[in-house]
Structure formats: structure tokens, C-alpha cells
Protein backbone atom coordinates (compact mmCIF):
# COMPACT_ATOMS: atom_id res chain seq x y z
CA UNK A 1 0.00 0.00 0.00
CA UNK A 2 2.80 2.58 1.16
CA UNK A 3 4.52 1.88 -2.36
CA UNK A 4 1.23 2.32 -4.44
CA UNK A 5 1.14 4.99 -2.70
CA UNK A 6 4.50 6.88 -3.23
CA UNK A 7 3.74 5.82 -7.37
CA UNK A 8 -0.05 7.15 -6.97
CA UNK A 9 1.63 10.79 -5.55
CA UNK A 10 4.78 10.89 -7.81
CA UNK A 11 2.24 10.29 -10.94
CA UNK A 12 -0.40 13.29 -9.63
CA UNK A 13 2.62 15.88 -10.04
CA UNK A 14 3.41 17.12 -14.05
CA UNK A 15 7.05 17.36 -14.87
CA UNK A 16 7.31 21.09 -14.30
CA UNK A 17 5.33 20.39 -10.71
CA UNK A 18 8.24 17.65 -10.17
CA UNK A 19 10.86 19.80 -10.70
CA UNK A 20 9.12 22.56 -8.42
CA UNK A 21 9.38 19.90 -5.32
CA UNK A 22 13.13 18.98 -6.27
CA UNK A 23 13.57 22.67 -5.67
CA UNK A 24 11.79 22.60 -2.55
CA UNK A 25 14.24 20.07 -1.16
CA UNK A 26 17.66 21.76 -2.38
CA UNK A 27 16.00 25.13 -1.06
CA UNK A 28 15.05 23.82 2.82
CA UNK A 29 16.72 24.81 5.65
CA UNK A 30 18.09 21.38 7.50
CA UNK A 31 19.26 23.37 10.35
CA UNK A 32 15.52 22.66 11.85
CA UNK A 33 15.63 19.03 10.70
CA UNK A 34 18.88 18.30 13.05
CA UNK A 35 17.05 20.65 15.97
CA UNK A 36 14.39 18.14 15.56
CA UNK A 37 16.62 14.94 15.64
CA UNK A 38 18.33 16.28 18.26
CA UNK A 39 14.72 16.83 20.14
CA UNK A 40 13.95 13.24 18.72
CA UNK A 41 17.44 11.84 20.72
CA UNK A 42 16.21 12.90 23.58
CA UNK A 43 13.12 11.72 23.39
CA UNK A 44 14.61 7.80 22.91
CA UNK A 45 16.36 8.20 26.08
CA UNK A 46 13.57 9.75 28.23
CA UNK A 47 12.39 6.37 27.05
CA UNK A 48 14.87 4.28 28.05
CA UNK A 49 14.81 5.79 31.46
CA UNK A 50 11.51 5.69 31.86
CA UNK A 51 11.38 1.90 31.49
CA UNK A 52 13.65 1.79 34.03
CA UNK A 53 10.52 2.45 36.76
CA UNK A 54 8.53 -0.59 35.46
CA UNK A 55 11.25 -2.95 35.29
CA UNK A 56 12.50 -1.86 38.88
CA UNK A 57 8.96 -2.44 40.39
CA UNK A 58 9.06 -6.35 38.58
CA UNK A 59 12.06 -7.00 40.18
CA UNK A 60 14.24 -6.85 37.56
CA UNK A 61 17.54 -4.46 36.48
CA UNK A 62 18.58 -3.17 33.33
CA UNK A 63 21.37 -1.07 32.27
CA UNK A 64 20.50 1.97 30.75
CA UNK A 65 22.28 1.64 27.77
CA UNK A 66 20.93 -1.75 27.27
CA UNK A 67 17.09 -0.21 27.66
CA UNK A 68 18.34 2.60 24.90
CA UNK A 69 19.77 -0.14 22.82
CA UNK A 70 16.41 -2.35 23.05
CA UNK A 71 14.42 1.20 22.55
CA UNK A 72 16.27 1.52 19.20
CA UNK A 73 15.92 -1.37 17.79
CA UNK A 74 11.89 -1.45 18.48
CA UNK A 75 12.07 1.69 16.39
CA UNK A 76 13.78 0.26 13.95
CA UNK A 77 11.83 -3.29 13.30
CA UNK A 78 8.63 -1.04 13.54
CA UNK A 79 9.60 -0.02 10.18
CA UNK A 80 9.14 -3.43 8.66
CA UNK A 81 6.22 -5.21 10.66
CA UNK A 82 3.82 -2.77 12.28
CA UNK A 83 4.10 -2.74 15.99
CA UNK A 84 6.59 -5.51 16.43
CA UNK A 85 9.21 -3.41 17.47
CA UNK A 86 7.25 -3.89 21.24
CA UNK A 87 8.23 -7.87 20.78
CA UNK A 88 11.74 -7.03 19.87
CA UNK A 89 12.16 -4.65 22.67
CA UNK A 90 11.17 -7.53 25.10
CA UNK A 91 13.13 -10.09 23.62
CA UNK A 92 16.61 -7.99 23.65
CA UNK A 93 16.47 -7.74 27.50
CA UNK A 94 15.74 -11.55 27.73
CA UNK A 95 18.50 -12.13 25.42
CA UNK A 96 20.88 -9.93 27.00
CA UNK A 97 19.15 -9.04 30.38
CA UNK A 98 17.72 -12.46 31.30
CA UNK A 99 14.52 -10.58 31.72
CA UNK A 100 11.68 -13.27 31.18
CA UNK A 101 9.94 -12.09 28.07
CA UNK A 102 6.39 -12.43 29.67
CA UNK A 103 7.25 -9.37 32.30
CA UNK A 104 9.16 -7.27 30.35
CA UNK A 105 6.59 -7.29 27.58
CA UNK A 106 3.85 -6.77 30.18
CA UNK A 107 6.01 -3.43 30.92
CA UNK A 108 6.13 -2.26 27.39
CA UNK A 109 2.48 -2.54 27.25
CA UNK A 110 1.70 -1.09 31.03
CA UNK A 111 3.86 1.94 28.40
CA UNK A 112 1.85 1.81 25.29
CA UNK A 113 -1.47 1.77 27.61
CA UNK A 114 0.12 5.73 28.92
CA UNK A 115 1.00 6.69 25.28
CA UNK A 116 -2.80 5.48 23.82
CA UNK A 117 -4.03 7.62 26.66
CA UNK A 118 -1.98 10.79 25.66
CA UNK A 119 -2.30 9.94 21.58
CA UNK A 120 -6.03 9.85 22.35
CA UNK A 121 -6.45 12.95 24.23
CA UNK A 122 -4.49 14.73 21.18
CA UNK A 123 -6.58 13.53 18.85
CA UNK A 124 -9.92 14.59 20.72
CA UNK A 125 -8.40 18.08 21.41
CA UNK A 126 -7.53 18.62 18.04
CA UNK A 127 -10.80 17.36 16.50
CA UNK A 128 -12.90 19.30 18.93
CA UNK A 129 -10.76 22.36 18.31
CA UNK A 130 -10.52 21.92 14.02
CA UNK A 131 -13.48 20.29 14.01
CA UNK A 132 -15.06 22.47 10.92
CA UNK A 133 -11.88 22.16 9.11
CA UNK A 134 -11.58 18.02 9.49
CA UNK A 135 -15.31 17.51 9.35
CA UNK A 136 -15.17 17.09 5.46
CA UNK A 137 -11.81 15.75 4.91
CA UNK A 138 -13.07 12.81 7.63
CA UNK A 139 -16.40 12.20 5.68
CA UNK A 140 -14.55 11.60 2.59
CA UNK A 141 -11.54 9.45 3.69
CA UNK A 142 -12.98 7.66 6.75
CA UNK A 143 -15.30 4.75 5.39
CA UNK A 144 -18.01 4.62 8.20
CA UNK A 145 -19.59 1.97 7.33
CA UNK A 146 -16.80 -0.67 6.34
CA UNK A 147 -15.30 -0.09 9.88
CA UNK A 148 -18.83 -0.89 11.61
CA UNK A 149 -19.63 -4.00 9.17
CA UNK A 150 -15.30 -4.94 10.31
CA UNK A 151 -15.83 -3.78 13.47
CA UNK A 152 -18.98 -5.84 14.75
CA UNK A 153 -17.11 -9.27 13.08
CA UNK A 154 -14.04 -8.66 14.61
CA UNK A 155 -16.04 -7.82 17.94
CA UNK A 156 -17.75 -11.44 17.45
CA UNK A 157 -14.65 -12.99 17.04
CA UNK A 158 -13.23 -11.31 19.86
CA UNK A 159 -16.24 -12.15 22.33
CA UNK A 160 -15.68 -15.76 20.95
CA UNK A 161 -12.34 -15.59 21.68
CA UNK A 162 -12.36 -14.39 25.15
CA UNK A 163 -15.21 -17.53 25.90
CA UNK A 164 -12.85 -19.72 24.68
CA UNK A 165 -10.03 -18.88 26.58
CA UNK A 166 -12.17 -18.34 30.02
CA UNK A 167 -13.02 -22.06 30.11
CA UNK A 168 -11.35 -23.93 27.98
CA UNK A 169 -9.27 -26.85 29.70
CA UNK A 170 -6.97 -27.41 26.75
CA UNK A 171 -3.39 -28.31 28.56
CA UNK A 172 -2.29 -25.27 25.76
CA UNK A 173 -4.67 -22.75 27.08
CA UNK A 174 -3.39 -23.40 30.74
CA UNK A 175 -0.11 -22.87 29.41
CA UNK A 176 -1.34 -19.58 27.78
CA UNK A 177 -2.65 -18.42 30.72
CA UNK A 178 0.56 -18.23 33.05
CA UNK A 179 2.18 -16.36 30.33
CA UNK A 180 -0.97 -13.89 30.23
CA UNK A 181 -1.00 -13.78 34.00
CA UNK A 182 2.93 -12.63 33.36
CA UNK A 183 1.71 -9.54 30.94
CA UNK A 184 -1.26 -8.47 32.92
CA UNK A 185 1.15 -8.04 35.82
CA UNK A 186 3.74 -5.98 34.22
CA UNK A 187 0.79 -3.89 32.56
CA UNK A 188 -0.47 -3.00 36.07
CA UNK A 189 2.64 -2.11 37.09
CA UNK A 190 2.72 1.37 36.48
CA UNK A 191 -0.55 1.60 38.22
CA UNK A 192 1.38 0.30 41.66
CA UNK A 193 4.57 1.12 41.08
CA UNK A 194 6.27 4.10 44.12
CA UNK A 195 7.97 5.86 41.26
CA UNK A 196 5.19 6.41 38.99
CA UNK A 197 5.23 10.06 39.02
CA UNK A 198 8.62 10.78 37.36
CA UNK A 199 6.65 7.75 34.98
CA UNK A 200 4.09 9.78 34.18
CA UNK A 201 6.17 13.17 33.72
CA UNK A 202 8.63 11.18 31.59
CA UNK A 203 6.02 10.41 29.51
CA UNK A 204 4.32 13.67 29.39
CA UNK A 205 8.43 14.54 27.99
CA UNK A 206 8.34 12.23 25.55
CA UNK A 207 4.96 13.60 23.84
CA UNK A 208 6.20 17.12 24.50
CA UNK A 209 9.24 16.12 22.37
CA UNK A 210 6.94 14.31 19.36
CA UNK A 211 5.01 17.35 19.15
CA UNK A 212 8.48 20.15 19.55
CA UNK A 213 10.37 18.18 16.98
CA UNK A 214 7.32 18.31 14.43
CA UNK A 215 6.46 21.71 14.86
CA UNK A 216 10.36 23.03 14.73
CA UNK A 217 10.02 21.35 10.91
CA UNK A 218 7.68 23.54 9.74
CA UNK A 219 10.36 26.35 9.06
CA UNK A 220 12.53 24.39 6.94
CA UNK A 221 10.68 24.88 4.41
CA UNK A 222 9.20 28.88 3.51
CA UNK A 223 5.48 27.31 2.03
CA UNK A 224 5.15 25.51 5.83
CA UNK A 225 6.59 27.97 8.09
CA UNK A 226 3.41 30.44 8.09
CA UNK A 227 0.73 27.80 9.25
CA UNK A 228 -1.28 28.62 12.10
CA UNK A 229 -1.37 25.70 15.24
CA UNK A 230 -4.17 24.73 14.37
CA UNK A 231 -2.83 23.14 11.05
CA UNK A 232 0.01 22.34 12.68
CA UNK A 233 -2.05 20.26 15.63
CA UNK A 234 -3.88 18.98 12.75
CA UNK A 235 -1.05 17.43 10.84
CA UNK A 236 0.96 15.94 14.02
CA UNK A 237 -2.17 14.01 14.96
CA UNK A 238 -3.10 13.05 11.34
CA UNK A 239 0.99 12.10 10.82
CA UNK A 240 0.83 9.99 14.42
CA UNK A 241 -2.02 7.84 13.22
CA UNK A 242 -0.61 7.11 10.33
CA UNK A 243 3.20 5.92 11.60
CA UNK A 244 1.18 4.07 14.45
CA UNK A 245 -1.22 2.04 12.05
CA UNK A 246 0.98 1.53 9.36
CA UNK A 247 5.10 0.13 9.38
CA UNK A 248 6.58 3.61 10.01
CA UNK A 249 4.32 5.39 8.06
CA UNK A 250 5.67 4.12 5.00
CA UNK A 251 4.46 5.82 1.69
CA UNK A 252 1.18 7.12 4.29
CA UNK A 253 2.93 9.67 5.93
CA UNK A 254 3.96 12.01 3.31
CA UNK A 255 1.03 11.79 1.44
CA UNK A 256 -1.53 12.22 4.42
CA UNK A 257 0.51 15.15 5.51
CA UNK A 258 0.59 16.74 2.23
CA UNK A 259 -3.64 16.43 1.95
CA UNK A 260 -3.81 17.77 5.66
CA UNK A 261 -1.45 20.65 4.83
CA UNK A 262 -3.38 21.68 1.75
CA UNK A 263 -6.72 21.96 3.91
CA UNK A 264 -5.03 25.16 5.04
CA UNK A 265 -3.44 26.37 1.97
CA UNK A 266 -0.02 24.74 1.97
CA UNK A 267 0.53 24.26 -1.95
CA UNK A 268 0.06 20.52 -2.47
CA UNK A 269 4.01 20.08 -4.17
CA UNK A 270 5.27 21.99 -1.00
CA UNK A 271 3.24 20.01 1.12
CA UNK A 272 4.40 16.50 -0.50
CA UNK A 273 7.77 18.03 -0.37
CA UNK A 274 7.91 18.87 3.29
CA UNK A 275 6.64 15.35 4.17
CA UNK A 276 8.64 13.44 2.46
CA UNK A 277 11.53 15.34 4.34
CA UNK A 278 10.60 15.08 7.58
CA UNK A 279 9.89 11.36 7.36
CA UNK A 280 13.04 10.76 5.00
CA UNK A 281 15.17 12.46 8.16
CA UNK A 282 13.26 10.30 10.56
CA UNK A 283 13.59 7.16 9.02
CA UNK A 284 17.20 7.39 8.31
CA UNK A 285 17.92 8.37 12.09
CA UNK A 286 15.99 5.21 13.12
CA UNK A 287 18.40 3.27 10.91
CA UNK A 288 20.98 4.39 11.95
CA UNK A 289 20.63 4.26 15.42
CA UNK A 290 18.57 0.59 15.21
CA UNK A 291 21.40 -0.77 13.18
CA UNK A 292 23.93 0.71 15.67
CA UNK A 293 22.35 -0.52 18.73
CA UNK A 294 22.09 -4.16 16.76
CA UNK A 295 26.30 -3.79 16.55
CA UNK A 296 26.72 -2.63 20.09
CA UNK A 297 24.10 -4.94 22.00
CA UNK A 298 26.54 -8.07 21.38
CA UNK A 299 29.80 -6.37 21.85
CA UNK A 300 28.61 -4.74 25.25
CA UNK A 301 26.79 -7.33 26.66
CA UNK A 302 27.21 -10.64 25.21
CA UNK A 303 24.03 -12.90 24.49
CA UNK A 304 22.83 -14.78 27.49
């Protein structure tokens, strides 16, 4: 999809449009890109140190550079199978760490329950507040009735699911059911843990930082740098949905942005242009510090 994509928005653009958005990119201004990786850097470690807290309160301790490491590389594999980078991050501290996978995957979810809450609280905000901007850009793209028709099977399926796995004896299921017992307790744990405060303000950090770093990119480019908050509001949410459904937001991102940025007058070539190098920054500085972290894990801490 992301590559029919990137061939459906190259093919939109005429020649002389083309060439417009190759002089967008030689024109930008980086300097805001590298503020923004920079703001990005310290985002991953606020991360790192804020898993720290759950870990601590499971019993288990983790170097910090091992936790950045394990951060990185979730990054990275998120790029190729949506959402898996959550697996990886779990499996690098059992592999390195000896920290059974169960807990420290329970941990990374007690995190990703935090982040929905924050995600979701930008998204109402911004809807509520753009609402007669979005209302017919979200009539047109989202398909209302497909997701209630997916929705109520997948909701069957679920219920179905859940009944099966309540009282089913199966020898497997009993089996499944330590290991869940394992997750739900490092989910709760940031619910019990003493230090969940500097948690909770560590996350608040890391959102501060998604939403800094975006909005420092709008002045790279001169088409971007006038747009109210609003727009700019608009287009982080918009951008986060589509990295977080999709593997890094690949071929989505730039498009959506553009189609969000033209809602308030951003020319759609500058537009396409200014996504494409925001996520082309962000995608190389995940690879290179995911592939780092791969070299360094090994060297630094030997597999277990």
C-alpha cells in the first residue's frame, strides 16, 4: 500500500510540478531538521529511562544503555512489521538481560497503555478544536460503514475468543494463561509502582518532544513555516495515526501530511515536499541508530 502509494503521488505531479518539489528540497533549511533529531534523541532516552521504573517495580535491572539499545531497535523493526518493534524490545532484554519475556513485555504494554491515553487525548483536542476544518476531509476518507460492518465481526470474534479462553481446559490454554497472567502483571505495574510520578512526567516529555520536533520542521521549508497551530495540531495528529497504524508510516505519511497541509493552503508540491523530508530524516535516524544498537548490543553485553 505505502509503495502504491509513493507511485499514486509521484504520478499526480506534471514534470514542471516535479521539478518545483526537487527545488523545494535543495532550497530547505536542515538546520531545523537536526534541531528536531536532536529533540527526537532525547526523546529515545527519556524512554529508556523511563522503562527503568517498570522494570524496577518487577524485580528486575537493566542497564541503561541496554534499555536505549532495546528502545532503538523497536524503532527500527517497527519499520518493517507494524508494531513488532514492542516484541523485539522484550526479547533484547531476555536475550541480554535475562529478563523473562512475559514481564518485560507486560512493561512495554503497562507503556503503550500511557501513550494510547496521551495519543487519544491529542486527537480529541484537536478534532474538537478543528473540528469544521476536518469535518469534510473525515467524511470523505474515513469509510463509516466498512469499519462498523469490520468492526462488529471482529467484535464477534473477539467475544468468541475471550469464551474460549475463560473455560477452555486445553493443557495449551493453561499454558497460555501463566504467560498472560505474566503480561497483565507488568501492565499493572505502572498503576502500583512508588515511582510512577517521574513515569508519568517522563512520559508527558516524551509527547512534549513528538510534538516540539514536528512543529520546529515547519520552518525548513518557507510554504510551511506560516501555518497557524491549528494546522500544525492537525497534521501531528493526522501524521501519528498514520506511523502508528501503518510500518513507520511508509508511503502514508507524506502523502496524508501533504492532503492535511493543503486543507489550510499549503501548496500541495510543497506540502508532499515537506513530508517526504521530515519522514526521510526520521527514518534514516531510526536506521541508523537501530542498526547501531544491533552492533553494540553483542559487543557490550554478550548474548545470554
Amino acid at each position: 500500500m505505502g509503495v502504491f502509494l509513493i507511485i499514486y503521488s509521484y504520478n499526480q505531479f506534471t514534470p514542471q510540478q516535479r521539478e518545483e518539489m526537487a527545488g523545494y528540497f535543495k532550497d530547505a533549511d536542515y538546520t531545523y531538521i537536526i534541531i528536531s533529531l536532536f529533540l527526537a534523541l532525547t526523546g529515545y532516552i527519556s524512554r529508556a529511562y523511563r522503562w527503568k521504573y517498570t522494570l524496577a517495580h518487577m524485580g528486575y535491572q537493566s542497564p541503561f544503555a541496554a534499555n536505549f539499545f532495546a528502545v532503538s531497535i523497536g524503532y527500527f523493526l517497527n519499520l518493517t512489521i507494524p508494531r513488532s518493534g514492542e516484541v523485539s524490545r522484550a526479547l533484547v532484554l531476555k536475550n541480554y538481560q535475562d529478563v523473562p519475556f512475559d514481564k518485560g513485555f507486560g512493561t512495554i504494554i503497562s507503556e503503550r497503555v500511557v501513550d494510547l491515553i496521551l495519543l487519544t487525548l491529542c486527537v480529541t483536542g484537536t478534532v474538537i478544536i478543528q473540528f469544521d476544518t476536518l469535518k469534510t476531509y473525515l467524511t470523505e476518507v474515513v469509510p463509516v460503514e466498512k469499519l462498523l460492518f469490520y468492526g462488529s465481526i471482529a467484535g464477534i470474534f473477539f467475544i468468541g475468543a475471550i469464551l474460549f479462553y475463560m473455560y477452555s481446559r486445553l493443557s495449551w490454554v493453561a499454558k497460555l494463561k501463566i504467560k498472560v497472567n505474566g503480561l497483565v502483571e507488568g501492565s499493572l505495574s505502572v498503576f502500583k509502582m512508588p515511582n510512577k510520578w517521574p513515569f508519568l512526567l517522563h512520559s508527558l516529555y516524551i509527547w512534549a518532544t513528538y510534538v516540539a520536533m514536528f512543529y520546529i520542521t515547519i520552518y525548513a521549508l518557507p510554504q510551511t513555516a506560516d501555518v497557524s497551530l491549528g494546522a500544525v495540531a492537525t497534521a501531528f495528529v493526522i501524521g501519528s495515526l498514520a506511523v502508528t497504524f501503518t510500518n513507520g508510516g511508509f508511503g502514508v505519511y507524506p502523502f496524508v501530511l501533504a492532503t492535511i497541509l493543503e486543507l489550510y493552503g499549503v501548496p500541495l508540491q510543497a506540502g508532499t515536499a515537506f513530508g517526504w523530508i521530515v519522514w526521510t530524516s526520521q527514518i534514516v535516524f531510526i536506521i541508523f541508530l537501530g542498526g547501531l544498537s544491533f552492533l553494540a548490543l553483542p559487543l557490550l553485553y554478550g548474548k545470554k
